[in-house]
Short mmCIF file of C-alpha atoms and ligand atoms in Angstrom, two decimals:
data_model
loop_
_atom_site.label_atom_id
_atom_site.label_comp_id
_atom_site.label_asym_id
_atom_site.label_seq_id
_atom_site.Cartn_x
_atom_site.Cartn_y
_atom_site.Cartn_z
CA MET A 1 -5.97 -18.94 9.63
CA THR A 2 -2.24 -19.13 9.34
CA THR A 3 -0.93 -20.25 5.99
CA THR A 4 1.50 -23.14 5.85
CA SER A 5 4.27 -21.51 3.82
CA THR A 6 4.88 -18.37 5.76
CA THR A 7 7.16 -15.45 4.97
CA ARG A 8 8.70 -14.41 8.23
CA ALA A 9 9.84 -11.04 9.47
CA PRO A 10 13.56 -10.70 10.02
CA SER A 11 14.19 -10.88 13.71
CA HIS A 12 16.03 -7.97 15.32
CA SER A 13 17.46 -10.16 17.99
CA ASN A 14 19.26 -13.36 17.18
CA ALA A 15 16.23 -15.30 18.27
CA ASP A 16 15.26 -18.39 16.33
CA VAL A 17 13.94 -17.24 12.98
CA ALA A 18 10.93 -19.52 13.47
CA THR A 19 9.73 -17.31 16.35
CA ALA A 20 9.69 -14.17 14.18
CA PRO A 21 6.17 -13.14 13.18
CA SER A 22 4.71 -14.18 9.88
CA LEU A 23 4.28 -11.38 7.35
CA GLU A 24 1.10 -12.75 5.85
CA GLU A 25 -1.60 -11.48 8.17
CA LEU A 26 -0.84 -7.79 8.20
CA TRP A 27 -2.43 -5.78 5.39
CA MET A 28 -0.01 -2.89 5.11
CA PRO A 29 -1.24 0.64 4.37
CA PHE A 30 -0.22 2.50 1.19
CA THR A 31 2.22 -0.33 0.48
CA ALA A 32 2.85 -2.73 -2.38
CA ASN A 33 2.11 -5.64 -0.03
CA ARG A 34 3.29 -8.44 -2.31
CA ALA A 35 6.60 -6.79 -3.18
CA PHE A 36 7.25 -5.78 0.42
CA LYS A 37 6.60 -9.26 1.75
CA ARG A 38 9.03 -10.68 -0.79
CA ALA A 39 11.77 -8.25 0.29
CA PRO A 40 10.81 -6.60 3.60
CA ARG A 41 12.45 -3.48 4.93
CA MET A 42 12.06 -3.66 8.66
CA LEU A 43 12.91 -1.07 11.32
CA VAL A 44 13.33 -2.29 14.87
CA ALA A 45 14.58 0.64 16.94
CA ALA A 46 15.26 4.35 16.75
CA LYS A 47 17.19 7.03 18.59
CA ASP A 48 17.59 10.70 17.73
CA MET A 49 18.51 10.91 14.01
CA TYR A 50 18.79 7.17 13.36
CA TYR A 51 16.68 4.11 12.85
CA THR A 52 18.12 0.67 13.42
CA ALA A 53 17.19 -1.78 10.66
CA ALA A 54 16.49 -5.45 11.36
CA ASP A 55 19.95 -6.36 10.10
CA GLY A 56 21.48 -3.99 12.63
CA ARG A 57 22.34 -1.18 10.19
CA GLN A 58 21.97 2.43 11.29
CA ILE A 59 19.67 4.33 8.93
CA LEU A 60 19.87 8.11 8.93
CA ASP A 61 16.30 9.39 9.06
CA GLY A 62 15.94 11.85 6.20
CA THR A 63 12.16 12.02 6.52
CA ALA A 64 11.42 12.38 10.25
CA GLY A 65 9.56 9.09 9.92
CA LEU A 66 6.65 10.32 7.83
CA TRP A 67 7.12 14.08 8.32
CA CYS A 68 6.30 13.67 11.97
CA VAL A 69 9.24 13.00 14.30
CA ASN A 70 10.32 16.64 14.37
CA ALA A 71 12.30 16.44 17.63
CA GLY A 72 14.11 13.21 16.74
CA HIS A 73 13.42 9.68 17.92
CA CYS A 74 12.81 8.29 21.39
CA ARG A 75 13.44 11.58 23.12
CA GLU A 76 13.66 10.89 26.83
CA PRO A 77 11.46 13.75 28.11
CA ILE A 78 8.65 12.60 25.81
CA THR A 79 8.95 8.88 26.43
CA ALA A 80 9.20 9.53 30.19
CA ALA A 81 6.01 11.60 30.13
CA ILE A 82 4.16 8.82 28.31
CA ARG A 83 5.46 6.14 30.67
CA GLU A 84 4.47 8.15 33.70
CA GLN A 85 1.03 9.03 32.38
CA ALA A 86 0.31 5.39 31.54
CA GLY A 87 0.64 4.57 35.24
CA VAL A 88 -1.50 7.48 36.48
CA LEU A 89 -4.50 7.85 34.19
CA ASP A 90 -4.50 5.47 31.25
CA TYR A 91 -7.78 6.61 29.78
CA ALA A 92 -10.65 8.95 30.50
CA PRO A 93 -13.83 9.23 28.43
CA PRO A 94 -13.88 12.52 26.54
CA PHE A 95 -17.66 12.73 26.17
CA GLN A 96 -19.24 14.65 29.07
CA MET A 97 -16.05 14.00 31.06
CA GLY A 98 -12.62 15.55 31.00
CA HIS A 99 -9.08 15.27 32.28
CA PRO A 100 -6.72 18.16 32.94
CA LEU A 101 -3.97 17.30 30.45
CA ALA A 102 -6.24 17.69 27.42
CA PHE A 103 -7.23 21.18 28.58
CA GLU A 104 -3.63 22.04 29.33
CA LEU A 105 -2.46 20.89 25.91
CA ALA A 106 -5.22 22.88 24.23
CA GLN A 107 -4.10 25.95 26.15
CA GLN A 108 -0.40 25.42 25.37
CA LEU A 109 -1.13 24.85 21.71
CA THR A 110 -3.14 28.05 21.35
CA ARG A 111 -0.11 29.99 22.59
CA MET A 112 1.72 28.91 19.42
CA LEU A 113 -1.11 29.77 17.04
CA PRO A 114 -2.00 33.01 15.27
CA ASP A 115 -4.08 35.43 17.36
CA GLY A 116 -7.74 34.57 17.35
CA ILE A 117 -7.24 30.86 16.64
CA ASP A 118 -7.70 29.62 20.15
CA ARG A 119 -10.18 26.77 20.29
CA ILE A 120 -8.95 23.19 19.85
CA PHE A 121 -10.82 20.00 18.94
CA PHE A 122 -8.76 16.83 19.37
CA GLY A 123 -8.78 13.65 17.28
CA ASN A 124 -6.19 10.97 16.57
CA SER A 125 -4.79 11.70 13.14
CA GLY A 126 -4.50 14.17 10.33
CA SER A 127 -7.33 12.47 8.49
CA GLU A 128 -9.65 12.86 11.45
CA ALA A 129 -8.59 16.48 11.87
CA VAL A 130 -9.46 17.18 8.24
CA ASP A 131 -12.86 15.52 8.35
CA THR A 132 -13.57 17.27 11.66
CA SER A 133 -12.67 20.65 10.15
CA LEU A 134 -15.08 20.07 7.27
CA LYS A 135 -17.85 19.16 9.71
CA ILE A 136 -17.12 22.24 11.80
CA ALA A 137 -17.38 24.38 8.66
CA LEU A 138 -20.81 22.91 7.89
CA ALA A 139 -21.98 23.28 11.49
CA TYR A 140 -20.76 26.88 11.50
CA TRP A 141 -22.75 27.85 8.44
CA GLN A 142 -25.85 26.18 9.83
CA ALA A 143 -25.36 28.12 13.04
CA LYS A 144 -24.93 31.36 11.07
CA GLY A 145 -28.21 30.79 9.21
CA GLU A 146 -26.55 29.97 5.88
CA PRO A 147 -27.12 26.21 5.67
CA GLN A 148 -26.84 26.31 1.88
CA ARG A 149 -23.09 26.85 2.21
CA VAL A 150 -22.04 23.24 1.83
CA ARG A 151 -19.51 23.20 -1.01
CA PHE A 152 -15.83 22.57 -0.30
CA ILE A 153 -13.01 23.70 -2.51
CA GLY A 154 -9.79 21.68 -2.37
CA ARG A 155 -6.86 21.70 -4.74
CA GLN A 156 -5.40 19.36 -7.33
CA ARG A 157 -2.49 17.39 -5.87
CA GLY A 158 -3.74 18.20 -2.38
CA TYR A 159 -3.49 15.47 0.25
CA HIS A 160 -5.85 15.65 3.19
CA GLY A 161 -5.70 12.15 4.55
CA VAL A 162 -7.93 9.22 3.80
CA GLY A 163 -11.33 9.87 5.36
CA PHE A 164 -14.17 10.26 2.89
CA GLY A 165 -14.03 14.02 3.41
CA GLY A 166 -10.28 14.10 2.99
CA ILE A 167 -10.17 12.09 -0.22
CA ALA A 168 -13.01 14.13 -1.69
CA VAL A 169 -11.33 17.49 -1.08
CA GLY A 170 -7.94 15.96 -1.80
CA GLY A 171 -6.69 16.16 -5.33
CA ILE A 172 -5.08 12.76 -5.83
CA GLU A 173 -6.91 10.66 -8.36
CA SER A 174 -5.34 7.37 -7.26
CA ASN A 175 -6.59 7.88 -3.68
CA ARG A 176 -10.13 8.38 -4.94
CA LYS A 177 -10.73 6.00 -7.77
CA GLN A 178 -11.35 2.80 -5.77
CA PHE A 179 -13.99 4.67 -3.77
CA ALA A 180 -15.32 6.98 -6.44
CA GLY A 181 -18.87 5.68 -6.15
CA GLN A 182 -19.41 7.39 -2.80
CA LEU A 183 -17.62 10.69 -2.38
CA LEU A 184 -18.83 14.02 -1.04
CA PRO A 185 -21.04 15.41 -3.79
CA ALA A 186 -20.30 19.15 -3.65
CA VAL A 187 -16.57 19.56 -4.06
CA ASP A 188 -14.43 21.40 -6.57
CA HIS A 189 -10.67 21.69 -6.93
CA LEU A 190 -8.40 24.64 -7.58
CA PRO A 191 -5.49 24.04 -9.93
CA HIS A 192 -2.21 23.13 -8.27
CA THR A 193 0.62 25.61 -8.49
CA HIS A 194 3.44 23.36 -9.65
CA ASP A 195 4.94 25.02 -12.71
CA LEU A 196 8.25 23.58 -13.80
CA GLU A 197 8.38 25.64 -16.94
CA ASN A 198 8.57 28.89 -15.03
CA ASN A 199 9.84 27.90 -11.62
CA ALA A 200 12.29 24.99 -11.91
CA TYR A 201 15.25 25.17 -9.50
CA THR A 202 13.68 27.95 -7.42
CA ARG A 203 15.16 28.45 -3.97
CA GLY A 204 12.29 29.00 -1.52
CA GLN A 205 9.02 30.43 -2.79
CA PRO A 206 8.63 30.66 -6.58
CA GLN A 207 8.15 34.11 -8.10
CA HIS A 208 5.63 32.97 -10.63
CA GLY A 209 2.11 31.71 -9.98
CA ALA A 210 0.10 33.96 -7.62
CA HIS A 211 -2.46 34.08 -10.43
CA PHE A 212 -3.34 30.40 -9.83
CA ALA A 213 -5.40 31.72 -6.90
CA ASP A 214 -7.71 33.54 -9.29
CA ALA A 215 -9.33 30.22 -10.16
CA LEU A 216 -11.14 30.64 -6.85
CA GLU A 217 -12.91 33.71 -8.23
CA GLU A 218 -13.99 31.63 -11.19
CA MET A 219 -15.42 28.99 -8.86
CA VAL A 220 -17.30 31.66 -6.98
CA ILE A 221 -18.84 32.78 -10.27
CA LYS A 222 -19.60 29.19 -11.23
CA HIS A 223 -21.13 28.02 -7.96
CA GLY A 224 -22.12 31.24 -6.19
CA ALA A 225 -20.21 32.39 -3.12
CA ASN A 226 -23.18 31.66 -0.91
CA THR A 227 -22.92 27.93 -1.65
CA ILE A 228 -19.25 27.62 -0.65
CA ALA A 229 -18.49 26.62 2.94
CA ALA A 230 -14.72 26.48 2.92
CA VAL A 231 -11.50 26.25 0.97
CA ILE A 232 -8.98 23.74 2.27
CA ILE A 233 -5.36 23.75 1.18
CA GLU A 234 -1.94 22.80 2.47
CA PRO A 235 0.32 25.86 2.77
CA VAL A 236 3.04 23.64 1.27
CA ALA A 237 1.71 20.46 -0.34
CA GLY A 238 3.92 17.69 0.99
CA SER A 239 2.62 14.30 0.02
CA THR A 240 2.38 14.95 -3.70
CA GLY A 241 5.97 15.98 -4.02
CA VAL A 242 6.54 19.25 -2.15
CA ILE A 243 4.71 22.05 -3.92
CA ILE A 244 5.74 25.40 -2.52
CA PRO A 245 3.28 28.31 -2.73
CA PRO A 246 4.30 31.00 -5.21
CA LYS A 247 4.86 34.43 -3.71
CA GLY A 248 1.53 36.18 -3.19
CA TYR A 249 -0.55 33.05 -3.80
CA LEU A 250 -1.72 32.33 -0.26
CA GLU A 251 -2.33 36.03 0.33
CA ARG A 252 -4.57 36.12 -2.75
CA ILE A 253 -6.50 33.02 -1.63
CA ARG A 254 -7.06 34.70 1.74
CA GLU A 255 -8.25 37.92 0.04
CA ILE A 256 -10.75 36.10 -2.15
CA CYS A 257 -12.08 34.07 0.80
CA ASP A 258 -12.51 37.30 2.77
CA LYS A 259 -14.25 39.02 -0.10
CA HIS A 260 -16.84 36.26 -0.33
CA GLY A 261 -17.07 35.24 3.32
CA ILE A 262 -15.62 31.78 2.64
CA LEU A 263 -13.79 29.97 5.45
CA LEU A 264 -10.14 29.17 4.80
CA ILE A 265 -8.70 25.99 6.29
CA PHE A 266 -4.95 25.44 6.24
CA ASP A 267 -4.06 21.78 6.48
CA GLU A 268 -0.86 22.09 8.52
CA VAL A 269 -0.43 18.40 9.27
CA ILE A 270 3.02 18.48 7.67
CA THR A 271 3.83 22.19 7.78
CA GLY A 272 3.24 22.54 11.52
CA PHE A 273 5.64 22.36 14.43
CA GLY A 274 8.77 23.90 12.97
CA ARG A 275 8.97 22.06 9.66
CA LEU A 276 9.16 25.36 7.77
CA GLY A 277 11.41 27.11 10.28
CA ALA A 278 8.38 28.72 11.97
CA SER A 279 5.70 27.34 14.26
CA PHE A 280 3.27 26.88 11.37
CA GLY A 281 2.88 27.70 7.70
CA ALA A 282 0.50 30.49 8.73
CA GLU A 283 3.38 32.20 10.52
CA LYS A 284 5.95 31.43 7.85
CA PHE A 285 3.84 32.95 5.09
CA GLY A 286 2.09 35.61 7.18
CA VAL A 287 -1.36 34.44 6.15
CA VAL A 288 -3.89 33.57 8.83
CA PRO A 289 -6.59 31.00 8.03
CA ASP A 290 -9.83 30.49 9.94
CA MET A 291 -9.02 26.92 10.92
CA MET A 292 -5.85 24.83 10.97
CA THR A 293 -5.60 21.07 11.01
CA VAL A 294 -2.55 19.64 12.78
CA ALA A 295 -1.27 16.17 13.73
CA LYS A 296 2.09 14.35 13.36
CA GLY A 297 4.56 16.68 15.13
CA ILE A 298 2.06 17.56 17.85
CA THR A 299 3.25 14.51 19.83
CA ASN A 300 6.48 14.00 17.89
CA ALA A 301 4.54 11.02 16.48
CA THR A 302 4.90 9.03 19.69
CA VAL A 303 1.18 8.67 20.34
CA PRO A 304 -1.37 9.28 17.58
CA MET A 305 -3.06 12.66 17.84
CA GLY A 306 -4.58 15.27 15.57
CA ALA A 307 -6.40 18.51 16.20
CA VAL A 308 -8.43 21.22 14.56
CA CYS A 309 -7.50 24.70 15.69
CA VAL A 310 -10.41 27.06 15.27
CA ARG A 311 -11.07 30.81 15.39
CA HIS A 312 -12.94 31.43 18.60
CA ASP A 313 -15.93 33.07 16.94
CA ILE A 314 -16.46 29.87 14.93
CA TYR A 315 -16.55 27.94 18.20
CA ASP A 316 -18.82 30.58 19.72
CA ALA A 317 -21.21 30.47 16.79
CA VAL A 318 -21.60 26.69 16.94
CA VAL A 319 -21.68 26.37 20.72
CA ASN A 320 -24.06 29.27 21.30
CA SER A 321 -26.45 28.40 18.53
CA SER A 322 -28.00 25.39 20.16
CA GLY A 323 -30.07 25.09 23.28
CA ALA A 324 -28.83 23.21 26.31
CA GLY A 325 -27.10 19.95 25.51
CA ILE A 326 -24.46 18.74 23.09
CA GLU A 327 -23.61 21.39 20.50
CA LEU A 328 -21.50 19.44 17.99
CA PHE A 329 -22.42 15.82 17.35
CA HIS A 330 -18.91 14.68 16.66
CA GLY A 331 -15.97 13.24 18.57
CA TYR A 332 -13.77 10.19 19.01
CA THR A 333 -13.36 7.69 21.84
CA TYR A 334 -9.73 8.79 21.98
CA SER A 335 -10.16 12.57 21.53
CA GLY A 336 -7.53 14.12 23.79
CA HIS A 337 -6.36 10.70 25.04
CA PRO A 338 -4.30 11.08 28.24
CA LEU A 339 -1.18 9.46 26.76
CA ALA A 340 -1.37 11.63 23.65
CA ALA A 341 -1.96 14.73 25.76
CA ALA A 342 1.02 13.89 27.98
CA ALA A 343 3.15 13.25 24.91
CA GLY A 344 1.94 16.51 23.34
CA LEU A 345 2.78 18.59 26.40
CA ALA A 346 6.25 17.05 26.67
CA THR A 347 6.81 17.52 22.94
CA LEU A 348 5.88 21.20 22.96
CA GLU A 349 8.23 21.62 25.92
CA VAL A 350 11.09 20.01 23.97
CA TYR A 351 10.38 22.27 20.99
CA ARG A 352 10.45 25.30 23.31
CA THR A 353 13.42 24.48 25.49
CA GLU A 354 15.60 23.31 22.60
CA GLY A 355 14.47 26.16 20.33
CA LEU A 356 13.92 23.65 17.53
CA PHE A 357 11.82 25.92 15.33
CA GLU A 358 14.52 28.59 15.50
CA ARG A 359 17.12 25.91 14.88
CA ALA A 360 15.26 24.88 11.72
CA ALA A 361 15.19 28.51 10.58
CA SER A 362 18.92 28.86 11.21
CA LEU A 363 19.66 25.73 9.15
CA GLU A 364 17.49 26.76 6.24
CA SER A 365 20.16 28.30 4.00
CA PHE A 366 22.61 25.44 4.61
CA TRP A 367 19.79 23.02 3.82
CA GLU A 368 18.92 24.97 0.66
CA ASP A 369 22.50 24.79 -0.60
CA ALA A 370 22.59 21.06 0.11
CA VAL A 371 19.37 20.49 -1.87
CA HIS A 372 20.65 22.52 -4.82
CA SER A 373 24.02 20.76 -4.77
CA LEU A 374 22.26 18.01 -6.74
CA ARG A 375 21.81 20.24 -9.77
CA GLY A 376 23.09 18.38 -12.78
CA ALA A 377 22.73 14.91 -11.21
CA PRO A 378 21.30 12.31 -13.61
CA ASN A 379 17.60 12.66 -14.45
CA VAL A 380 17.02 15.60 -12.10
CA ILE A 381 14.54 18.08 -13.58
CA ASP A 382 13.89 20.25 -10.53
CA LEU A 383 15.15 20.94 -7.03
CA ARG A 384 13.10 22.89 -4.53
CA ASN A 385 13.23 23.71 -0.84
CA ILE A 386 11.53 25.57 1.96
CA GLY A 387 12.22 25.38 5.68
CA ILE A 388 13.69 21.94 6.28
CA VAL A 389 11.91 20.36 3.34
CA GLY A 390 13.60 19.49 0.08
CA ALA A 391 12.46 17.85 -3.12
CA ILE A 392 14.33 16.32 -6.01
CA GLU A 393 12.11 15.80 -9.00
CA LEU A 394 13.22 13.23 -11.55
CA GLU A 395 12.26 12.79 -15.16
CA PRO A 396 9.88 9.80 -15.17
CA ARG A 397 11.21 6.77 -17.00
CA PRO A 398 9.25 6.40 -20.25
CA GLY A 399 6.38 3.98 -19.72
CA ALA A 400 7.17 3.49 -16.02
CA PRO A 401 6.20 6.56 -14.02
CA GLY A 402 7.34 6.34 -10.40
CA ALA A 403 9.87 3.55 -11.01
CA ARG A 404 12.90 5.83 -10.99
CA GLY A 405 11.77 7.53 -7.78
CA PHE A 406 11.12 4.22 -6.03
CA GLU A 407 14.44 2.71 -7.12
CA THR A 408 16.22 5.80 -5.82
CA PHE A 409 14.46 5.35 -2.49
CA LEU A 410 15.59 1.71 -2.36
CA LYS A 411 19.20 2.60 -3.21
CA CYS A 412 19.26 5.24 -0.49
CA PHE A 413 17.86 2.77 2.04
CA GLU A 414 20.53 0.24 1.08
CA ALA A 415 23.10 3.00 1.62
CA GLY A 416 21.70 3.84 5.05
CA VAL A 417 19.51 6.89 4.43
CA LEU A 418 15.72 6.97 4.60
CA VAL A 419 14.18 9.24 1.98
CA ARG A 420 10.61 9.36 0.70
CA SER A 421 9.54 8.85 -2.88
CA THR A 422 6.21 10.04 -4.19
CA ALA A 423 6.01 9.18 -7.85
CA ASP A 424 9.29 10.49 -9.25
CA THR A 425 9.93 13.08 -6.59
CA ILE A 426 12.27 12.33 -3.71
CA ALA A 427 11.33 14.31 -0.61
CA LEU A 428 13.53 14.94 2.39
CA SER A 429 12.36 16.37 5.72
CA PRO A 430 14.62 15.20 8.56
CA PRO A 431 14.05 15.78 12.26
CA LEU A 432 14.89 19.36 13.21
CA ILE A 433 17.79 18.17 15.38
CA VAL A 434 19.69 17.21 12.22
CA GLU A 435 23.36 18.22 12.14
CA ARG A 436 25.07 19.86 9.17
CA ASP A 437 27.33 16.89 8.47
CA GLN A 438 24.25 14.65 8.46
CA ILE A 439 22.62 16.93 5.90
CA THR A 440 25.73 16.77 3.74
CA HIS A 441 25.82 13.00 4.04
CA MET A 442 22.15 12.67 3.14
CA PHE A 443 22.56 14.52 -0.13
CA GLU A 444 25.79 12.66 -0.97
CA VAL A 445 23.89 9.40 -0.59
CA VAL A 446 21.01 10.66 -2.74
CA GLY A 447 23.49 11.89 -5.37
CA ASN A 448 25.20 8.48 -5.47
CA ALA A 449 21.84 6.74 -5.70
CA LEU A 450 20.87 8.93 -8.65
CA ARG A 451 24.09 8.01 -10.40
CA ASN A 452 23.24 4.34 -9.88
CA VAL A 453 19.64 4.42 -11.05
CA ALA A 454 19.15 4.22 -14.77
C1 PLP B 1 -1.47 17.60 4.74
C2 PLP B 1 -1.91 16.31 5.33
N1 PLP B 1 -3.15 16.20 5.80
C3 PLP B 1 -3.61 15.07 6.35
C4 PLP B 1 -2.79 13.97 6.45
C5 PLP B 1 -3.32 12.70 7.04
O1 PLP B 1 -2.76 12.46 8.26
P1 PLP B 1 -2.87 10.99 8.92
O2 PLP B 1 -2.07 10.08 8.07
O3 PLP B 1 -2.36 11.21 10.30
O4 PLP B 1 -4.32 10.65 8.92
C6 PLP B 1 -1.48 14.05 5.99
C7 PLP B 1 -0.57 12.89 6.09
O5 PLP B 1 0.52 12.87 5.58
C8 PLP B 1 -1.03 15.24 5.39
O6 PLP B 1 0.20 15.36 4.90
#
């Protein structure tokens, strides 16, 4: 039922304000609904590096949407591929049926992955990719005759989406506590590696902290290696404020997993598709996991899609372990959806032909200098960067954690730059087509905002 006193969305055309939609009915995700509806921030169009706000202002996209529009907005080759596909094959059931584009995308994707990771399971989001990867790990151990390996190890401050699997292995208390009555029962968490005391203002990977990986050995002692199915971590944790792996840390995690036969899953939903100046975090850090979850940049965020990329012997073990018939009782109505597959193929082509991953790598030192230009700005307690990701950590305001970060985000938006605030960390991760003068402008705006936030 529509309420009588309705807050209305600002209209992007000059149409009668009464025809603009009401804001009441939509329950917005991860949003302070009441505050937003009192003072909405509405985006109505986008092209390349810019959003257009409802009031007509151009907003420089400092966050590639939500870490996902890596090739920039409304790129013609991608939108054309989607348009065309919509008129040819709008949908095909993925269970016991197929369509060529999904197979083609799987093949193209494997060409970008580390050797041996060459089987792809499609879903529609990062969350689905994560939960799928956990199921594949369980199915694998059943197939290998070790069904007691059911425990997952995540990491504090890890974000793995919002499925029940993802929030259980994730290390964010606030994402769990409303649902705490029903989480996966056998999960443990490694410590995070964020260490301001030793690593503040590091450029790139911190020197200190490989030893944080040794907590995995302790968990093996505590639980027994033969009860642990998989470790899942983000190569760079994005959503909880950009936590960059210390030198040697990921290598050590890999070593310990190998020693005890534990599967290693890299959640590359943010770190994939050029964000770090390499195809994936696995390539950037030279550490190869057993499975990778991807989403976001796979279609440049135009059509929802996620995927689990799997070592082929994991696929073989599961597929060959059952008799005739379905081997993995899992899948989504929209797994490998034709529009997503078309968008994915066009996106990978844009990445290739424009050399966007190499472009990101070539911008990395300019980007790093821009991030660290904010040293000494009010309330800044750390600056960090890797690839085309930067973070500005602020001292929390006493008694109001997160307020300073959020106010900085608002000030930047008012000044025409979209940044992301997670608690008191401001994260930046623009599309990889960003120009140097846009980078400079972004950090000038953030610097001004910091000077204007108490
Ligand atoms: C590392 C990681 N995993 C999973 C997800 C969840 O992805 P989605 O929001 O597409 O479900 C995210 C989203 O930001 C993420 O950063």
